[in-house]
XYZ file of C-alpha atoms in Angstrom:
675
model
C 16.069 98.877 96.140
C 19.017 101.151 96.480
C 16.696 104.369 96.239
C 14.588 103.245 99.384
C 17.831 101.953 101.167
C 19.628 105.659 101.012
C 18.120 108.424 103.160
C 19.549 110.748 101.022
C 17.048 110.536 98.294
C 14.603 112.671 100.488
C 16.646 115.639 99.222
C 16.559 114.770 95.476
C 14.251 113.705 92.893
C 15.207 110.829 90.270
C 15.193 111.905 86.924
C 16.166 109.551 83.523
C 19.185 107.938 83.467
C 21.710 108.512 86.462
C 20.372 112.356 86.891
C 18.987 113.713 90.015
C 17.813 116.933 90.576
C 18.984 118.797 94.109
C 15.419 119.778 96.198
C 16.978 122.470 97.829
C 18.749 124.573 94.769
C 17.252 122.481 92.021
C 20.196 122.053 90.410
C 20.723 118.639 88.135
C 23.340 116.375 88.586
C 25.058 113.431 86.463
C 26.312 110.704 88.624
C 23.329 109.934 90.815
C 23.094 110.048 94.640
C 26.824 109.337 95.514
C 27.201 112.962 93.839
C 24.184 114.544 95.146
C 25.901 113.465 98.796
C 29.026 115.936 98.043
C 26.915 118.702 96.522
C 24.860 118.925 99.625
C 28.086 118.203 102.021
C 29.286 121.340 100.255
C 32.318 119.841 100.622
C 34.844 120.646 97.879
C 35.627 117.089 96.137
C 34.705 115.100 92.718
C 34.691 118.152 90.811
C 30.512 119.109 92.129
C 29.384 122.665 92.769
C 28.550 122.852 96.699
C 24.590 123.707 97.268
C 24.213 127.092 98.030
C 20.575 126.861 99.473
C 20.870 123.586 101.544
C 20.207 123.851 105.046
C 22.999 123.370 107.768
C 21.450 120.196 109.533
C 21.214 118.411 106.236
C 25.038 119.362 105.451
C 26.082 117.981 108.757
C 23.869 114.689 108.316
C 25.249 114.012 104.707
C 29.019 114.611 105.748
C 28.152 112.214 108.680
C 27.036 109.699 106.317
C 29.796 110.290 104.094
C 32.548 110.172 107.152
C 30.726 106.604 108.241
C 31.530 105.157 104.780
C 35.636 105.403 104.600
C 37.267 102.583 102.591
C 38.311 99.336 104.895
C 42.015 99.936 103.922
C 41.730 103.580 105.564
C 40.406 102.096 108.764
C 43.344 99.430 108.793
C 45.896 102.008 108.251
C 44.418 104.008 110.923
C 44.709 100.681 113.407
C 48.139 100.255 112.379
C 49.130 103.801 113.027
C 47.503 104.023 116.274
C 49.556 100.804 117.232
C 52.443 102.112 116.717
C 52.305 105.290 118.208
C 51.247 103.288 121.500
C 54.833 102.062 121.214
C 56.532 105.178 121.048
C 57.705 106.352 124.537
C 56.104 109.719 125.947
C 59.193 111.492 125.863
C 59.718 110.758 122.038
C 55.886 111.533 121.454
C 56.281 114.886 123.030
C 59.680 115.604 120.814
C 57.911 114.839 118.125
C 54.662 117.255 118.667
C 55.098 120.584 116.601
C 55.357 123.637 118.493
C 52.239 125.361 119.899
C 51.120 128.338 117.953
C 49.738 131.469 120.186
C 46.220 130.503 119.001
C 46.444 126.828 119.954
C 47.306 127.515 123.507
C 44.147 129.277 123.729
C 41.935 127.120 121.515
C 43.994 123.863 121.522
C 42.821 121.249 119.047
C 40.549 118.508 119.987
C 42.089 115.169 120.766
C 45.763 114.426 121.035
C 48.184 113.560 118.302
C 47.958 109.479 119.515
C 44.171 109.983 119.155
C 42.290 108.214 115.920
C 42.561 110.529 112.853
C 38.656 110.312 112.568
C 38.778 113.804 114.108
C 40.582 115.517 111.141
C 37.466 116.709 109.381
C 36.389 118.441 112.791
C 39.679 120.044 113.628
C 40.055 120.825 110.147
C 36.840 122.908 110.168
C 37.672 124.293 113.556
C 40.669 125.765 112.734
C 39.012 127.495 109.769
C 36.150 128.620 111.893
C 38.648 129.950 114.072
C 40.829 131.765 111.174
C 37.316 133.376 109.964
C 36.573 134.386 113.787
C 40.285 135.782 114.384
C 40.020 137.833 111.067
C 36.306 139.254 110.996
C 35.830 137.550 107.956
C 32.207 137.643 106.651
C 30.591 134.070 106.694
C 29.211 134.515 103.261
C 32.836 133.956 102.259
C 32.495 130.370 102.424
C 30.117 130.382 99.564
C 32.746 131.838 97.273
C 34.322 129.470 94.231
C 37.815 130.744 95.565
C 37.387 129.502 99.061
C 36.159 125.703 98.000
C 39.192 125.954 95.558
C 41.429 127.189 98.360
C 40.651 124.149 100.241
C 40.772 121.499 97.663
C 44.019 122.603 96.281
C 45.475 122.396 100.107
C 44.041 118.875 100.133
C 46.006 117.804 96.821
C 48.876 119.352 98.663
C 49.163 116.316 101.644
C 50.358 117.117 104.797
C 53.446 118.919 104.216
C 52.192 121.946 102.406
C 53.250 125.380 104.053
C 51.049 128.553 103.068
C 52.677 131.281 101.517
C 54.250 133.967 103.910
C 52.794 137.732 104.062
C 56.339 138.892 102.330
C 55.092 136.420 99.357
C 51.378 137.287 99.237
C 52.623 141.022 98.934
C 55.911 140.617 96.986
C 54.857 137.613 94.773
C 51.160 136.861 94.503
C 49.544 140.531 94.516
C 51.351 141.533 91.446
C 50.966 138.032 89.642
C 47.290 138.371 90.258
C 46.927 141.559 89.362
C 48.934 141.077 86.076
C 46.342 138.302 85.483
C 43.112 140.331 85.801
C 44.578 143.015 83.948
C 45.128 140.664 81.162
C 41.442 139.315 81.035
C 40.363 143.189 80.854
C 42.905 143.798 77.978
C 41.039 140.639 76.105
C 37.850 142.673 76.741
C 38.906 145.642 75.185
C 39.246 143.963 71.806
C 35.500 143.947 71.543
C 34.899 147.730 72.449
C 35.519 148.261 68.339
C 32.380 146.821 67.773
C 30.383 146.730 70.815
C 31.422 149.961 72.413
C 31.285 150.034 76.233
C 29.389 152.049 79.336
C 31.487 154.037 81.766
C 29.722 153.594 85.138
C 30.621 156.187 87.721
C 29.441 155.403 91.417
C 29.721 157.917 93.973
C 29.818 158.241 98.070
C 30.195 160.603 100.798
C 31.374 159.278 104.085
C 31.019 160.536 107.686
C 34.388 162.694 107.282
C 32.977 164.717 103.783
C 35.093 162.528 101.830
C 33.485 162.216 98.237
C 34.481 158.991 96.603
C 34.089 158.079 93.056
C 34.403 154.502 91.702
C 34.801 154.036 88.094
C 33.859 150.827 86.134
C 33.797 149.857 82.488
C 31.051 147.496 81.341
C 30.732 145.493 77.490
C 28.898 142.435 76.821
C 31.520 140.010 77.934
C 32.246 141.636 81.218
C 32.253 144.473 83.628
C 35.555 145.839 85.029
C 36.364 148.001 88.271
C 38.642 150.986 87.311
C 39.683 152.496 89.574
C 38.699 154.789 92.842
C 38.879 158.386 92.972
C 38.778 160.564 96.026
C 37.287 163.680 94.663
C 36.924 165.608 98.665
C 38.960 168.813 97.336
C 37.001 169.581 94.441
C 33.413 167.774 94.435
C 31.997 171.115 94.134
C 34.102 172.458 91.691
C 32.409 171.608 87.904
C 35.536 172.672 86.230
C 37.737 169.726 88.153
C 34.891 167.190 87.998
C 35.047 167.435 84.183
C 38.647 167.013 84.115
C 38.146 164.074 86.100
C 35.624 162.583 83.695
C 37.583 163.686 80.410
C 40.534 161.705 81.589
C 38.716 158.862 82.332
C 36.877 158.965 78.724
C 40.239 159.793 77.248
C 41.456 156.356 79.044
C 38.722 154.104 77.417
C 39.057 155.758 74.160
C 35.924 158.744 73.370
C 35.221 156.223 70.252
C 34.504 153.718 72.211
C 32.410 154.911 74.970
C 28.462 154.707 73.765
C 27.440 155.718 77.451
C 28.299 157.142 81.021
C 25.878 156.151 83.741
C 25.884 158.084 86.716
C 24.011 157.474 89.890
C 21.798 160.255 90.793
C 23.716 162.301 93.241
C 26.151 162.957 89.960
C 23.380 163.436 87.603
C 23.500 166.987 87.866
C 23.075 169.591 85.028
C 26.548 170.605 84.871
C 28.272 167.367 84.709
C 25.716 165.875 82.111
C 26.150 169.113 79.712
C 29.661 169.001 80.136
C 29.933 165.665 78.524
C 27.247 165.982 76.230
C 28.682 169.317 74.400
C 32.281 167.886 74.204
C 31.496 164.110 73.125
C 28.975 164.180 70.276
C 28.661 160.227 70.345
C 28.272 160.003 74.005
C 25.081 159.814 75.984
C 24.718 160.224 79.757
C 22.096 158.166 81.486
C 21.191 157.810 85.115
C 21.116 154.192 86.928
C 18.155 152.377 86.506
C 17.984 150.334 89.261
C 18.211 153.441 91.395
C 15.124 154.834 89.435
C 13.017 151.720 90.224
C 14.223 151.535 93.513
C 12.597 155.290 94.076
C 9.475 154.324 92.591
C 9.143 151.072 94.642
C 10.079 153.623 97.518
C 7.424 156.119 97.063
C 4.868 152.499 96.755
C 5.939 151.702 100.345
C 5.260 155.358 101.726
C 1.477 155.159 100.765
C -0.486 155.074 104.091
C -2.223 151.866 103.337
C 1.450 149.973 102.364
C 2.962 151.569 104.971
C 0.384 150.188 107.369
C 0.517 146.514 105.732
C 4.545 146.576 106.132
C 4.740 147.467 109.690
C 1.836 144.674 110.708
C 4.252 142.359 108.707
C 7.269 143.331 110.429
C 5.552 142.875 114.110
C 4.999 139.194 112.983
C 8.744 138.570 111.822
C 10.104 140.631 114.809
C 8.443 138.588 117.251
C 9.466 135.335 115.863
C 12.811 135.995 114.860
C 13.408 137.605 118.691
C 12.342 134.310 120.509
C 14.411 131.389 120.109
C 11.744 128.413 120.712
C 9.467 130.403 118.173
C 11.723 130.457 115.599
C 12.734 126.781 116.097
C 9.169 126.062 115.655
C 8.732 127.930 112.409
C 11.609 126.292 111.283
C 10.114 122.864 111.942
C 7.022 124.058 110.500
C 8.619 125.519 107.299
C 10.921 123.294 106.430
C 13.757 125.514 107.767
C 12.709 128.249 104.971
C 12.859 131.741 106.344
C 9.828 133.895 106.209
C 11.543 136.904 105.411
C 14.207 137.662 102.734
C 16.746 140.705 102.636
C 16.732 142.581 99.434
C 19.430 144.830 98.056
C 17.318 147.996 99.293
C 14.784 148.782 101.778
C 12.250 148.838 99.552
C 13.054 145.677 97.906
C 13.078 143.814 101.130
C 10.070 145.321 102.240
C 8.117 143.288 99.274
C 9.909 140.447 99.008
C 9.294 140.009 102.369
C 5.779 140.378 102.046
C 5.487 137.576 99.246
C 7.497 135.340 101.486
C 4.843 135.566 104.369
C 1.900 135.352 101.970
C 3.816 132.250 100.933
C 4.039 130.599 104.572
C 0.276 132.260 105.317
C -1.217 128.763 106.270
C 2.065 127.924 107.970
C 2.001 130.685 110.360
C -1.248 130.560 111.433
C -1.027 126.732 112.317
C 2.482 127.681 114.238
C 0.419 130.391 116.443
C -2.456 128.154 117.334
C -0.039 124.762 117.627
C -0.335 122.876 120.774
C 3.491 123.633 120.876
C 2.659 127.065 121.425
C 0.024 126.927 123.688
C 1.925 125.224 126.164
C 4.548 127.920 126.656
C 2.542 130.484 128.765
C 5.622 132.735 128.644
C 4.765 133.431 125.009
C 0.806 132.844 124.408
C 0.459 135.579 127.331
C 2.164 138.006 125.696
C 0.658 141.635 124.233
C 2.840 140.727 121.044
C 1.758 137.208 120.656
C -2.113 138.437 120.735
C -1.390 141.206 118.478
C 0.538 138.454 115.909
C -2.771 136.044 116.004
C -5.128 139.246 115.448
C -3.089 140.227 112.597
C -2.611 136.743 110.835
C -6.686 136.316 111.887
C -7.358 139.454 109.647
C -8.264 138.857 106.161
C -7.859 142.688 105.547
C -4.175 142.428 106.421
C -3.939 139.429 103.649
C -5.742 140.993 101.364
C -3.736 144.312 101.655
C -0.511 141.997 101.358
C -1.923 140.234 98.300
C -2.608 143.758 96.938
C 0.812 145.356 97.635
C 2.759 142.127 96.243
C 0.461 142.167 93.198
C 1.477 145.984 92.327
C 5.316 145.407 93.396
C 6.158 142.113 91.539
C 6.051 143.981 88.110
C 8.726 146.478 89.272
C 10.520 144.003 91.034
C 10.566 142.127 87.802
C 11.926 144.832 85.689
C 14.635 145.733 88.642
C 15.744 141.885 88.006
C 16.381 142.213 84.745
C 17.895 145.458 84.624
C 20.393 144.650 87.151
C 21.877 141.018 86.528
C 24.652 143.158 84.768
C 23.666 142.002 81.096
C 22.797 144.526 78.163
C 19.556 145.536 78.917
C 19.111 148.894 77.673
C 16.688 147.507 74.822
C 14.389 146.157 77.029
C 13.711 148.865 80.033
C 10.973 150.689 77.665
C 9.312 147.991 77.387
C 9.288 146.230 80.757
C 8.465 149.949 82.432
C 5.486 150.141 79.647
C 4.085 146.112 80.652
C 4.624 147.205 84.263
C 2.581 150.356 84.088
C -0.249 148.000 82.438
C -0.432 145.392 84.867
C -1.496 148.378 87.330
C -4.073 149.228 84.927
C -5.277 145.859 84.530
C -5.509 145.127 88.582
C -6.629 148.671 89.435
C -9.485 148.248 86.354
C -12.272 149.080 88.840
C -10.377 151.630 91.000
C -9.402 154.797 89.299
C -7.985 156.223 92.388
C -5.786 154.034 92.983
C -4.802 153.490 89.944
C -4.023 157.084 89.481
C -1.998 156.824 92.316
C 0.692 154.298 91.369
C 0.880 155.640 87.706
C 1.588 159.133 88.585
C 4.548 157.768 90.712
C 6.042 155.541 87.890
C 5.619 158.599 85.433
C 6.951 161.116 87.484
C 10.041 159.065 88.244
C 10.197 157.922 84.703
C 9.931 161.693 82.945
C 12.137 163.067 85.646
C 14.839 160.704 86.372
C 15.027 157.824 84.051
C 13.896 158.429 80.355
C 16.481 158.721 78.074
C 16.570 159.035 74.283
C 19.154 156.084 74.291
C 16.418 153.754 75.582
C 13.857 154.638 73.080
C 16.581 154.044 70.269
C 17.351 150.970 71.674
C 13.546 149.798 72.035
C 13.051 150.797 68.503
C 16.348 148.546 67.189
C 15.383 145.631 69.292
C 13.616 142.960 66.728
C 11.645 141.416 69.742
C 9.653 144.811 69.911
C 9.911 146.244 66.305
C 8.099 142.972 65.192
C 5.583 142.504 67.848
C 2.015 143.403 67.038
C 0.862 144.172 70.299
C 3.227 147.037 70.909
C 1.488 150.204 70.634
C 4.145 152.512 71.732
C 6.501 152.552 68.494
C 5.436 155.781 67.037
C 6.207 157.501 69.938
C 9.676 156.833 70.370
C 10.408 157.176 66.576
C 11.604 160.808 67.039
C 13.848 159.872 69.751
C 15.433 157.197 67.674
C 16.079 159.585 64.707
C 17.650 162.459 67.330
C 19.814 159.260 68.600
C 21.002 158.477 64.695
C 21.682 162.219 64.233
C 24.126 161.962 66.727
C 25.946 159.019 66.236
C 25.923 159.938 62.574
C 26.763 163.086 62.417
C 27.929 163.854 58.928
C 26.059 163.239 55.280
C 28.312 160.680 54.617
C 27.534 158.428 57.433
C 23.965 158.440 56.917
C 23.935 157.798 53.321
C 21.666 155.019 52.545
C 20.560 154.956 56.133
C 16.727 155.635 54.995
C 16.720 152.889 52.926
C 18.009 150.602 55.561
C 15.616 151.289 58.350
C 13.102 150.217 55.725
C 14.458 147.048 55.214
C 14.539 146.538 59.046
C 11.050 148.145 60.019
C 9.652 146.002 56.793
C 11.213 142.713 57.765
C 13.061 142.436 54.104
C 15.644 140.439 53.146
C 17.638 138.542 55.914
C 15.658 140.467 58.599
C 12.855 138.440 57.478
C 14.700 135.009 56.748
C 13.490 132.349 59.333
C 16.377 131.719 61.293
C 15.938 135.568 62.336
C 12.483 135.274 63.314
C 13.493 132.161 65.229
C 16.105 133.866 66.638
C 14.427 136.949 68.238
C 13.403 135.036 71.439
C 16.588 133.221 71.817
C 19.436 135.423 71.313
C 20.315 138.875 72.753
C 19.361 141.442 70.136
C 23.003 142.852 69.870
C 23.808 139.571 68.552
C 20.911 139.262 66.691
C 21.765 142.378 64.580
C 25.277 141.105 64.223
C 24.040 138.022 62.579
C 21.054 139.226 60.627
C 22.019 142.898 60.258
C 24.196 142.757 56.947
C 21.907 144.116 54.518
C 21.785 147.241 56.596
C 25.706 148.122 57.413
C 25.364 151.434 58.358
C 22.524 150.564 61.053
C 23.914 147.402 61.541
C 27.032 149.088 63.287
C 24.673 151.619 65.626
C 22.424 148.989 66.545
C 25.288 146.582 67.970
C 26.976 149.686 69.633
C 23.367 150.921 71.450
C 22.123 147.284 72.039
C 25.062 146.059 73.493
C 24.820 148.539 76.606
C 23.884 148.110 80.461
C 21.484 150.594 81.965
C 22.647 150.090 85.630
C 24.966 149.458 88.161
C 25.152 146.283 89.703
C 23.689 144.814 92.560
C 26.021 143.172 94.889
C 26.855 144.748 98.256
C 29.709 147.440 98.142
C 32.195 147.651 101.322
C 32.729 151.347 100.850
C 34.856 151.134 104.117
C 37.384 149.632 102.505
C 37.500 152.520 99.690
C 37.606 155.210 102.906
C 40.632 153.192 104.061
C 42.128 153.410 100.619
C 42.100 157.181 100.869
C 43.217 157.582 104.534
C 45.537 160.475 104.901
C 47.373 158.606 107.284
C 48.330 155.735 104.717
C 51.747 156.156 103.586
C 52.583 156.053 99.819
C 53.639 152.127 99.378
C 50.670 151.065 101.683
C 48.300 152.813 99.593
C 49.513 151.535 96.591
C 49.353 148.080 97.600
C 46.118 148.458 98.893
C 44.780 150.040 95.737
C 46.210 146.535 94.300
C 44.223 144.573 96.576
C 40.822 146.430 95.870
C 41.312 146.020 92.393
C 41.681 142.674 92.505
C 38.788 142.367 95.394
C 36.307 144.119 93.426
C 36.888 142.441 90.079
C 37.178 138.884 91.472
C 33.354 139.674 92.979
C 32.114 141.341 89.709
C 33.658 138.091 87.796
C 31.910 135.663 90.400
C 28.716 137.671 89.846
C 28.812 138.283 86.506
C 30.231 135.227 85.058
C 29.669 132.597 87.629
C 26.584 133.007 89.366
C 24.019 130.066 89.204
C 21.028 130.969 87.203
C 18.587 130.665 89.723
C 20.187 133.128 92.216
C 17.755 136.104 92.283
C 20.019 139.542 91.754
C 17.668 141.525 94.121
C 18.173 139.196 97.069
C 21.312 138.669 99.260
C 22.084 135.303 100.668
C 21.548 135.683 104.278
C 18.999 137.691 106.353
C 20.167 141.070 107.464
C 19.512 140.129 111.166
C 19.897 144.255 111.917
C 16.817 144.932 109.715
C 13.521 146.471 110.435
C 11.880 142.837 109.529
C 14.132 141.480 112.755
C 15.188 143.931 114.983
C 13.110 145.103 117.860
C 15.661 148.073 118.687
C 14.828 151.362 118.010
C 18.129 152.183 116.420
C 17.790 152.390 112.720
C 19.496 149.713 111.029
C 22.612 150.143 108.385
C 21.455 150.871 104.537
C 21.695 148.642 102.224
C 23.982 149.677 99.442
C 21.463 151.234 96.826
C 19.898 152.885 99.831
C 22.806 155.080 99.824
C 21.965 157.040 96.895
C 20.242 160.018 97.227
C 17.782 161.847 94.926
C 18.966 163.930 91.656
C 20.308 166.779 92.558
C 20.086 170.699 91.268
C 23.391 172.469 90.525
C 26.929 170.589 91.177
C 26.552 170.200 95.296
C 27.307 166.161 95.461
C 27.521 166.225 99.272
C 24.264 164.659 99.683
C 25.212 161.285 101.465
C 27.139 160.741 104.695
C 27.398 157.204 106.025
C 29.230 155.493 108.877
C 31.539 152.521 108.199
C 29.976 148.824 107.849
C 31.684 145.976 109.148
C 35.126 147.903 110.100
C 35.587 150.423 112.477
C 37.597 153.378 112.186
C 40.685 151.716 113.459
C 40.324 148.336 111.886
C 43.354 147.761 109.113
C 41.849 146.543 105.859
C 44.211 143.707 104.603
C 46.749 144.001 107.056
C 47.848 146.948 106.091
């Protein structure tokens, strides 16, 4: 009976016991419909994580339901308070009112002091909204866990709470939280002796010819932002760049660094050769995410693929630029979007094609609905006629299906390597399987098959393939003991070359042949039932730690290799912030403060993305639709580029001056962090 009475059951699926599954984010909650309401309301209460996928109209509805069920004691208290206030003289009431702030003079609070406290929730939300708008804060901040922790903590302090002053934030809390972040990084450093670490270098050139390099360090537990360097004065000077990388490698310890990942701009012969020649145990690899993105980018530039994307964009642009039509679309899709914004332009294109295919039948219903037919302002438009023609064109839908079928295996590869987890042991197999999917799909079309495979092979050979990837694949038990894998023989030479690099002396290589045989033949502990069962359930590096004791030398090498990432990460960088750090107009004290702020900010984002992200979150998809993208904006001006698109192709020589961009959300005169 409770299920039938409570309207919130339409947003949940009842499971065994007292569990429910949210229909929006699919999270399973203990505690029944009550906890689901707090989950959907996105209010920080009762220890329930807020839903990241729920529609705003549902959130508003659930909040109204929660607000209407206040305990009688609360209502009685409000009544007594109202009567007491009614007996106070107007003069005393005016004296008791707090001083009006400048923002309150322009945007006065809802209601007056003598009104019921039923407006408290609305007043609080309104004040928070004004804070966001006045300070140009991204709305996505309201999804962060620290935001909800802040709201909950302030609520527990009661009405007398006074927030920290700017001086307290700068003098006390900045140093305290920086120390906490630094301590976390020190704890992670302890595992480097066993797992090693990967040094990541990201570069960017702004529109003022500044060449900025961000350095991060990654190991299985965490990835940390280390520092940002302005290399503008020597970005064409190989000697100075080499000294910079030397200093960073020395900071982490050459014996700990297994790999240096550089983006395509820095993947030039000079830097690579310097690192390889001076550090015998260190490998240099490209960013796998950029290389896969380059493959997808070339896919999207094929004439028939590009034509399909442009046709699909004409449909989405028409819908998203007409409010009544957009409302009608949301009605038929249940509030879902028909496009998606990815971390790059190419990813956005193929994700959006997938989304349009999913809503194919709904889109046809929308453009043939009585509601649209009654509105002559849209039915008579040439754009509307064009959209209907595209939606009724079976060739368009067949092409869209073909684009999705070809791109999805590579999107899958990109998801695996961009998730922030050690993936160096899987990149070789994943790309091999993606190529096989193309051969299978085009088994009757050799021309198209060759076209796509040539693109993949060119990027694999020129930009992506690394001996470390081959060695990691050979040491991955999920590949080594899989009888369907056919490429083990072709990567064996690379594996031996890597062993010679990591074990350079005969003493270190003692018994290594015997240990390799134990592993490849699954002898001893390698072949026990526990080891076999764990292959599909634990990461390869942990598998070696648990079951590789019979081959101690090979075990140490395997753990270090298989514990590495093979890509930079997918959340959007605010490069304008780093540009502000290196501004020549800043005094030394302000610059040091801003460096500390960026150190904290970047590492908190990394912690959220790599540690606290929901398992269902797609690492290739941004939370919100980019309303300036080519899928929405009708203007001729080019849209801002997602962060991964900013990386150019590999360079010859040492010239890094290839990427020039304007600041994103902040203008040239805007201060960052109030400095």
